[in-house]
Coordinates of C-alpha atoms in Angstrom, one line a residue:
X391 CA -16.0 -17.0 -21.9
X392 CA -16.5 -15.8 -18.9
X393 CA -12.4 -17.0 -17.0
X394 CA -11.6 -19.9 -15.2
X395 CA -11.1 -18.0 -11.4
X396 CA -8.6 -20.9 -10.4
X397 CA -6.5 -19.1 -14.0
X398 CA -7.2 -15.9 -12.8
X399 CA -5.7 -16.6 -9.8
X400 CA -2.7 -17.6 -11.2
X401 CA -2.0 -15.0 -13.7
X402 CA -1.0 -12.6 -10.9
X403 CA 0.8 -12.5 -7.8
X404 CA 2.0 -9.5 -4.8
X405 CA 4.7 -10.7 -2.5
X406 CA 5.9 -7.8 -0.2
X407 CA 9.4 -9.4 1.0
X408 CA 10.8 -7.9 3.8
X409 CA 14.3 -8.1 3.6
X410 CA 15.2 -7.6 7.5
X411 CA 13.5 -6.4 10.6
X412 CA 15.7 -4.4 11.4
X413 CA 15.1 -0.3 11.0
X414 CA 17.4 2.3 11.4
X415 CA 14.1 4.4 12.0
X416 CA 11.2 4.3 15.1
X417 CA 9.2 5.9 13.9
X418 CA 5.5 6.1 16.3
X419 CA 3.5 4.1 14.6
X420 CA 4.9 1.3 13.5
X421 CA 4.0 -1.6 13.6
X422 CA 7.6 -4.2 13.6
X423 CA 8.6 -4.3 16.3
X424 CA 11.9 -6.2 16.4
X425 CA 15.0 -5.1 15.5
X426 CA 14.9 -1.2 15.7
X427 CA 17.0 -0.8 18.7
X428 CA 19.6 -2.8 16.8
X429 CA 20.3 -2.2 13.3
X430 CA 21.8 -4.7 10.7
X431 CA 20.8 -8.2 13.2
X432 CA 19.2 -10.0 10.6
X433 CA 19.1 -9.5 6.7
X434 CA 17.2 -11.9 4.6
X435 CA 20.0 -14.4 2.4
X436 CA 20.1 -14.4 -1.1
X437 CA 19.5 -18.6 -0.5
X438 CA 15.6 -17.5 0.5
X439 CA 15.2 -14.6 -2.4
X440 CA 16.6 -17.4 -5.2
X441 CA 13.6 -19.8 -3.3
X442 CA 11.2 -16.6 -3.4
X443 CA 12.0 -15.5 -7.4
X444 CA 12.5 -19.3 -9.0
X445 CA 9.4 -20.5 -7.1
X446 CA 6.4 -17.5 -8.2
X447 CA 7.6 -17.4 -11.4
X448 CA 7.6 -20.8 -11.9
X449 CA 3.8 -20.2 -10.2
X450 CA 2.2 -17.0 -11.3
X451 CA 2.5 -15.2 -15.1
X452 CA 2.5 -11.4 -13.6
X453 CA 5.0 -11.4 -9.9
X454 CA 4.6 -8.1 -8.5
X455 CA 7.5 -8.3 -5.5
X456 CA 7.4 -5.5 -2.5
X457 CA 11.1 -5.0 -1.2
X458 CA 10.5 -4.0 2.4
X459 CA 11.4 -3.8 6.1
X460 CA 12.3 -3.0 8.1
X461 CA 14.7 -0.8 6.4
X462 CA 14.6 -2.1 2.2
X463 CA 18.0 -0.3 1.3
X464 CA 20.1 -2.0 5.1
X465 CA 20.9 -4.7 3.0
X466 CA 23.4 -2.1 0.6
X467 CA 23.9 -2.2 -3.3
X468 CA 25.7 -6.6 -2.9
X469 CA 23.0 -7.6 -1.5
X470 CA 20.8 -6.1 -4.4
X471 CA 23.1 -7.0 -6.9
X472 CA 23.0 -10.3 -6.1
X473 CA 19.0 -10.2 -6.0
X474 CA 18.8 -8.6 -9.8
X475 CA 21.8 -11.5 -10.7
X476 CA 19.2 -14.3 -9.7
X477 CA 16.2 -11.8 -11.2
X478 CA 18.3 -12.5 -14.5
X479 CA 19.1 -16.3 -14.3
X480 CA 16.0 -16.8 -14.3
X481 CA 15.1 -19.8 -16.2
X482 CA 10.7 -20.0 -15.4
X483 CA 8.7 -17.1 -17.9
X484 CA 6.6 -14.7 -15.0
X485 CA 7.1 -11.8 -15.5
X486 CA 8.9 -10.0 -12.2
X487 CA 8.6 -6.0 -11.4
X488 CA 10.0 -4.5 -8.7
X489 CA 9.4 -1.8 -6.0
X490 CA 10.3 -0.5 -3.2
X491 CA 9.3 1.6 0.1
X492 CA 12.0 2.6 1.7
X493 CA 13.1 5.4 4.6
X494 CA 15.5 7.2 2.5
X495 CA 17.8 8.5 4.2
X496 CA 20.3 5.1 3.7
X497 CA 20.3 6.9 0.1
X498 CA 23.3 7.1 -2.4
X499 CA 24.0 7.9 -5.7
X500 CA 25.2 4.3 -6.5
X501 CA 22.7 2.7 -5.0
X502 CA 19.7 4.2 -6.6
X503 CA 21.6 4.3 -9.8
X504 CA 21.6 0.9 -10.3
X505 CA 17.6 -0.3 -8.6
X506 CA 16.8 2.3 -11.1
X507 CA 18.8 0.9 -14.1
X508 CA 17.0 -2.7 -12.5
X509 CA 14.1 -1.0 -13.1
X510 CA 13.1 -0.7 -10.1
X511 CA 10.6 1.8 -9.1
X512 CA 11.0 3.7 -5.6
X513 CA 8.1 5.2 -2.7
X514 CA 8.9 6.9 0.6
X515 CA 6.9 7.9 3.4
X516 CA 6.3 11.8 4.2
X517 CA 3.9 12.4 6.8
X518 CA 3.1 16.3 6.4
X519 CA 6.6 19.3 6.4
X520 CA 8.6 18.7 9.9
X521 CA 6.9 20.6 12.1
X522 CA 4.8 17.7 11.4
X523 CA 6.5 14.9 10.4
X524 CA 9.2 15.5 13.0
X525 CA 6.5 14.1 15.5
X526 CA 6.6 10.7 14.3
X527 CA 8.7 9.9 12.1
X528 CA 11.9 9.9 13.7
X529 CA 15.7 7.9 14.3
X530 CA 15.9 6.1 17.7
X531 CA 17.8 8.3 19.4
X532 CA 14.2 10.7 18.5
X533 CA 15.6 13.4 16.5
X534 CA 13.0 13.5 13.4
X535 CA 14.1 11.9 10.4
X536 CA 13.2 15.0 8.1
X537 CA 15.6 16.3 7.1
X538 CA 17.4 13.1 6.0
X539 CA 14.1 11.4 4.9
X540 CA 14.0 15.3 2.2
X541 CA 18.5 14.7 1.5
X542 CA 17.2 11.2 0.4
X543 CA 14.1 11.8 -1.7
X544 CA 16.8 14.5 -3.8
X545 CA 19.1 11.6 -4.4
X546 CA 16.3 9.8 -5.2
X547 CA 14.4 12.4 -8.2
X548 CA 18.1 12.6 -9.5
X549 CA 16.7 8.8 -11.3
X550 CA 14.1 8.7 -10.7
X551 CA 10.0 9.8 -10.0
X552 CA 9.0 9.1 -6.5
X553 CA 6.1 8.0 -4.8
X554 CA 5.3 8.6 -1.2
X555 CA 3.0 7.9 2.4
X556 CA 1.5 9.9 4.2
X557 CA -0.1 8.1 7.6
X558 CA -3.0 9.8 8.5
X559 CA -3.2 10.3 12.5
X560 CA -3.9 12.9 15.3
X561 CA -0.6 14.2 14.8
X562 CA -1.7 15.5 11.0
X563 CA -5.2 14.7 10.1
X564 CA -6.3 18.2 10.5
X565 CA -3.1 19.3 8.3
X566 CA -4.9 18.3 4.7
X567 CA -4.2 21.7 3.3
X568 CA -0.5 21.7 4.7
X569 CA 0.1 18.2 3.8
X570 CA -1.2 18.1 0.1
X571 CA 1.4 22.1 -0.8
X572 CA 4.5 20.2 1.5
X573 CA 3.8 16.8 -1.4
X574 CA 3.1 18.9 -4.2
X575 CA 6.4 21.3 -3.0
X576 CA 8.7 18.2 -2.9
X577 CA 6.9 17.4 -6.5
X578 CA 5.8 14.2 -5.6
X579 CA 4.1 13.1 -8.6
X580 CA 1.9 9.9 -6.3
X581 CA 0.9 9.1 -2.9
X582 CA -1.1 6.9 -1.1
X583 CA -3.2 8.3 2.5
X584 CA -2.6 5.6 5.4
X585 CA -4.9 5.6 8.0
X586 CA -3.7 5.0 11.3
X587 CA -5.7 2.4 12.8
X588 CA -3.0 1.2 15.4
X589 CA -3.5 0.7 19.0
X590 CA -1.8 4.1 20.3
X591 CA -4.9 6.7 21.1
X592 CA -2.2 9.3 20.9
X593 CA -2.3 8.6 17.6
X594 CA -5.4 7.4 16.2
X595 CA -7.9 8.7 14.4
X596 CA -11.6 7.9 14.1
X597 CA -14.3 7.8 11.2
X598 CA -14.9 11.5 11.5
X599 CA -11.7 12.5 11.3
X600 CA -11.2 10.2 9.0
X601 CA -14.4 11.2 7.4
X602 CA -13.2 15.0 7.3
X603 CA -9.7 14.4 6.3
X604 CA -10.1 12.9 3.1
X605 CA -12.8 15.6 1.9
X606 CA -10.4 18.3 2.7
X607 CA -8.3 16.1 -0.5
X608 CA -10.9 15.4 -2.9
X609 CA -11.2 19.2 -2.9
X610 CA -7.8 20.2 -2.7
X611 CA -7.3 18.0 -5.8
X612 CA -10.3 18.7 -7.7
X613 CA -10.2 22.1 -7.5
X614 CA -6.4 22.3 -8.1
X615 CA -5.6 24.0 -11.1
X616 CA -2.3 22.2 -11.4
X617 CA -2.4 18.9 -9.7
X618 CA -0.7 15.8 -8.2
X619 CA -1.1 13.1 -10.6
X620 CA -2.9 10.7 -7.7
X621 CA -3.9 11.1 -4.3
X622 CA -4.6 7.0 -2.9
X623 CA -7.8 6.4 -1.9
X624 CA -8.9 9.5 -3.5
X625 CA -7.8 8.7 -7.5
X626 CA -9.0 5.0 -6.6
X627 CA -13.2 6.5 -5.8
X628 CA -13.0 8.8 -8.4
X629 CA -12.0 6.0 -11.0
X630 CA -14.1 3.0 -9.9
X631 CA -17.1 5.5 -9.5
X632 CA -16.3 6.1 -13.1
X633 CA -16.2 2.4 -14.6
X634 CA -12.9 2.6 -13.7
X635 CA -11.0 -1.0 -13.4
X636 CA -13.1 -4.0 -10.5
X637 CA -9.2 -4.8 -9.5
X638 CA -6.2 -2.4 -9.1
X639 CA -3.2 -4.1 -7.4
X640 CA -1.5 -1.6 -6.9
X641 CA -4.5 1.0 -5.5
X642 CA -4.7 1.3 -1.8
X643 CA -4.7 -1.8 -0.6
X644 CA -6.4 -0.2 3.2
X645 CA -9.1 0.6 0.9
X646 CA -9.4 -1.7 -2.2
X647 CA -9.7 -5.3 0.1
X648 CA -9.2 -7.2 -3.2
X649 CA -6.8 -7.8 -2.8
X650 CA -6.6 -10.4 -0.4
X651 CA -6.9 -13.1 -2.6
X652 CA -3.5 -11.9 -4.4
X653 CA -1.4 -10.7 -1.7
X654 CA 0.9 -12.7 -0.7
X655 CA 3.9 -11.5 3.5
X656 CA 7.2 -13.2 2.7
X657 CA 8.9 -12.7 6.2
X658 CA 12.9 -12.4 6.3
X659 CA 13.5 -16.2 7.3
X660 CA 11.1 -17.3 4.2
X661 CA 7.7 -17.5 6.6
X662 CA 5.0 -17.2 4.5
X663 CA 2.0 -15.0 5.4
X664 CA -1.6 -14.0 3.0
X665 CA -1.3 -10.2 4.9
X666 CA 1.0 -8.2 7.6
X667 CA 1.0 -11.3 9.6
X668 CA 4.2 -12.3 10.7
X669 CA 4.2 -14.7 13.9
X670 CA 0.6 -15.4 14.2
X671 CA 1.4 -19.2 13.5
X672 CA -2.5 -20.0 12.6
X673 CA -2.1 -17.8 9.6
X674 CA 1.0 -18.6 8.2
X675 CA 1.5 -20.4 5.2
X676 CA 4.9 -21.9 5.1
X677 CA 8.1 -21.3 4.0
X678 CA 9.5 -20.5 1.2
X679 CA 12.5 -22.1 1.3
X680 CA 10.7 -26.2 2.6
X681 CA 7.4 -25.5 0.1
X682 CA 6.1 -25.0 -3.1
X683 CA 3.6 -21.5 -4.2
X684 CA 1.3 -24.4 -5.0
X685 CA 1.4 -25.7 -1.3
X686 CA 1.4 -22.1 -0.1
X687 CA -0.8 -21.0 -2.2
X688 CA -3.7 -23.6 -2.2
X689 CA -2.6 -24.6 1.6
X690 CA -6.1 -25.0 4.1
X691 CA -5.0 -21.9 6.7
X692 CA -5.2 -20.0 2.8
X693 CA -8.5 -21.3 1.6
X694 CA -10.7 -21.5 5.5
X695 CA -9.2 -17.4 4.9
X696 CA -9.9 -16.9 2.0
X697 CA -13.9 -18.5 2.6
X698 CA -14.0 -16.0 6.0
X699 CA -12.8 -13.4 4.0
X700 CA -15.1 -13.8 0.5
X701 CA -18.3 -14.1 3.4
X702 CA -17.6 -11.1 5.0
X703 CA -17.3 -10.0 0.8
X704 CA -21.3 -11.2 0.9
X705 CA -22.7 -9.2 3.8
X706 CA -21.0 -6.3 3.1
X707 CA -22.5 -6.9 -0.9
X708 CA -25.5 -7.1 0.3
X709 CA -26.2 -4.3 2.5
X710 CA -23.5 -1.5 0.6
X711 CA -24.0 0.1 -2.6
X712 CA -20.5 1.2 -2.4
X713 CA -18.9 -2.3 -1.9
X714 CA -17.9 -1.9 -5.8
X715 CA -14.9 0.3 -4.7
X716 CA -14.2 -1.2 -1.3
X717 CA -14.4 -4.8 -1.4
X718 CA -15.0 -4.6 2.4
X719 CA -11.9 -3.1 2.9
X720 CA -8.3 -4.4 3.9
X721 CA -7.7 -7.2 6.5
X722 CA -4.4 -6.0 7.8
X723 CA -6.9 -2.5 9.5
X724 CA -8.6 -4.7 11.4
X725 CA -5.9 -7.0 11.9
X726 CA -3.9 -3.6 13.7
X727 CA -7.0 -1.9 15.1
X728 CA -7.7 -5.9 17.4
X729 CA -10.6 -6.1 15.9
X730 CA -11.4 -9.8 14.4
X731 CA -9.9 -9.6 12.1
X732 CA -12.1 -11.4 8.8
X733 CA -14.8 -8.6 10.6
X734 CA -16.6 -5.0 9.1
X735 CA -14.1 -2.2 8.6
X736 CA -12.7 -0.1 11.1
X737 CA -13.1 2.9 8.9
X738 CA -16.7 1.4 7.0
X739 CA -18.2 4.4 8.5
X740 CA -15.9 7.2 7.6
X741 CA -15.3 5.8 4.3
X742 CA -19.7 5.6 3.5
X743 CA -19.3 9.0 3.9
X744 CA -17.1 9.8 1.6
X745 CA -17.7 7.6 -0.9
X746 CA -20.8 9.5 -1.2
X747 CA -20.2 12.6 -0.1
X748 CA -17.1 12.4 -3.7
X749 CA -20.3 11.0 -5.9
X750 CA -23.2 13.7 -5.0
X751 CA -20.2 16.5 -5.9
X752 CA -18.9 14.6 -9.5
X753 CA -23.1 14.4 -10.4
X754 CA -23.1 17.7 -9.8
X755 CA -19.5 18.2 -11.8
X756 CA -20.7 16.6 -14.0
X757 CA -24.4 18.2 -14.5
X758 CA -23.0 21.3 -14.4
X759 CA -20.2 20.5 -17.7
X760 CA -23.9 19.2 -19.9
X761 CA -25.7 21.7 -19.2
X762 CA -22.8 24.8 -20.2
X763 CA -21.9 22.5 -23.3
X764 CA -26.1 22.3 -24.0
X765 CA -26.4 18.8 -23.5
X766 CA -29.1 19.0 -21.6
X767 CA -31.5 22.2 -19.7
X768 CA -31.6 23.1 -16.5
X769 CA -35.0 20.7 -15.3
X770 CA -33.1 17.5 -17.4
X771 CA -30.3 18.0 -14.8
X772 CA -28.4 14.3 -13.3

């Protein structure tokens, strides 16, 4: 029996909760401009958190909260004690999971122990070894942050495994092998590659650099006798080519555009957007303190955005054999690169080249395996 689209819609929501716009770092590629010069200017109040938890769990069966910023560890231990109390007191039936993306520099044992015991899964950002990472991930003083990040990672790893996001820019696009080995050396099991596509021409990579970098990571992963457990988007591409799940909410968001219909961003003041569009009034869906989740999710602005997105997906599906992998790509990529939001993805040609390369390589590997096992003759190879 075919599922009702509305029922599917209400099954799951991922909400990026920007608990503060402030950060103790000033990374060169960061899209967050507010508050980076003066830390501690604005922290989300617990009344807003209570509205988020109660309203979303009342409407959705699974609520995935992604605690973000700015730097989400800035609010401190007492703030997250309040968050956990609110979640524990929630009378609604919706399941809650918690993830956090942190720069790790503010990690300490009491805070990480508490978060881990209460089910928070943590990820950080690391763009390579210090000679690469320090060129882009810096404190406001201009000093490189690698040592502080790595010290924080060690604290976190005493309590849980930690994932990492690697931003791919002109600073490291030629260092795929160094990046891959550094992640392994730091005992990172799960990583996400996030290509920079903002306005800074000194950092922005083109489609050919995108393809070359990801191709090298794919080759490293496939030829490693002890590979990392997952490196997105490579792992996501392989999974989908081998018939994996149609929707991958935990996948690489810039690649897997299907997240647009099941994603919200809530800023420090409680304003809600369908993606990372803080301050863009034309995309504001409401405020979690004054609107219900139903009003936000079924707002006219969201419906209009979804129609534009669906039209883009339809166009992509008609002329691209790899639509089942990409689903039109991430709208945020276009937004940050200065393109019309609901247009072909900035990395479209690079992705198609990558998909083709991986598909051909997987076919060759499968043919070789079947031939070795005597299940096909060489002439019958795929």
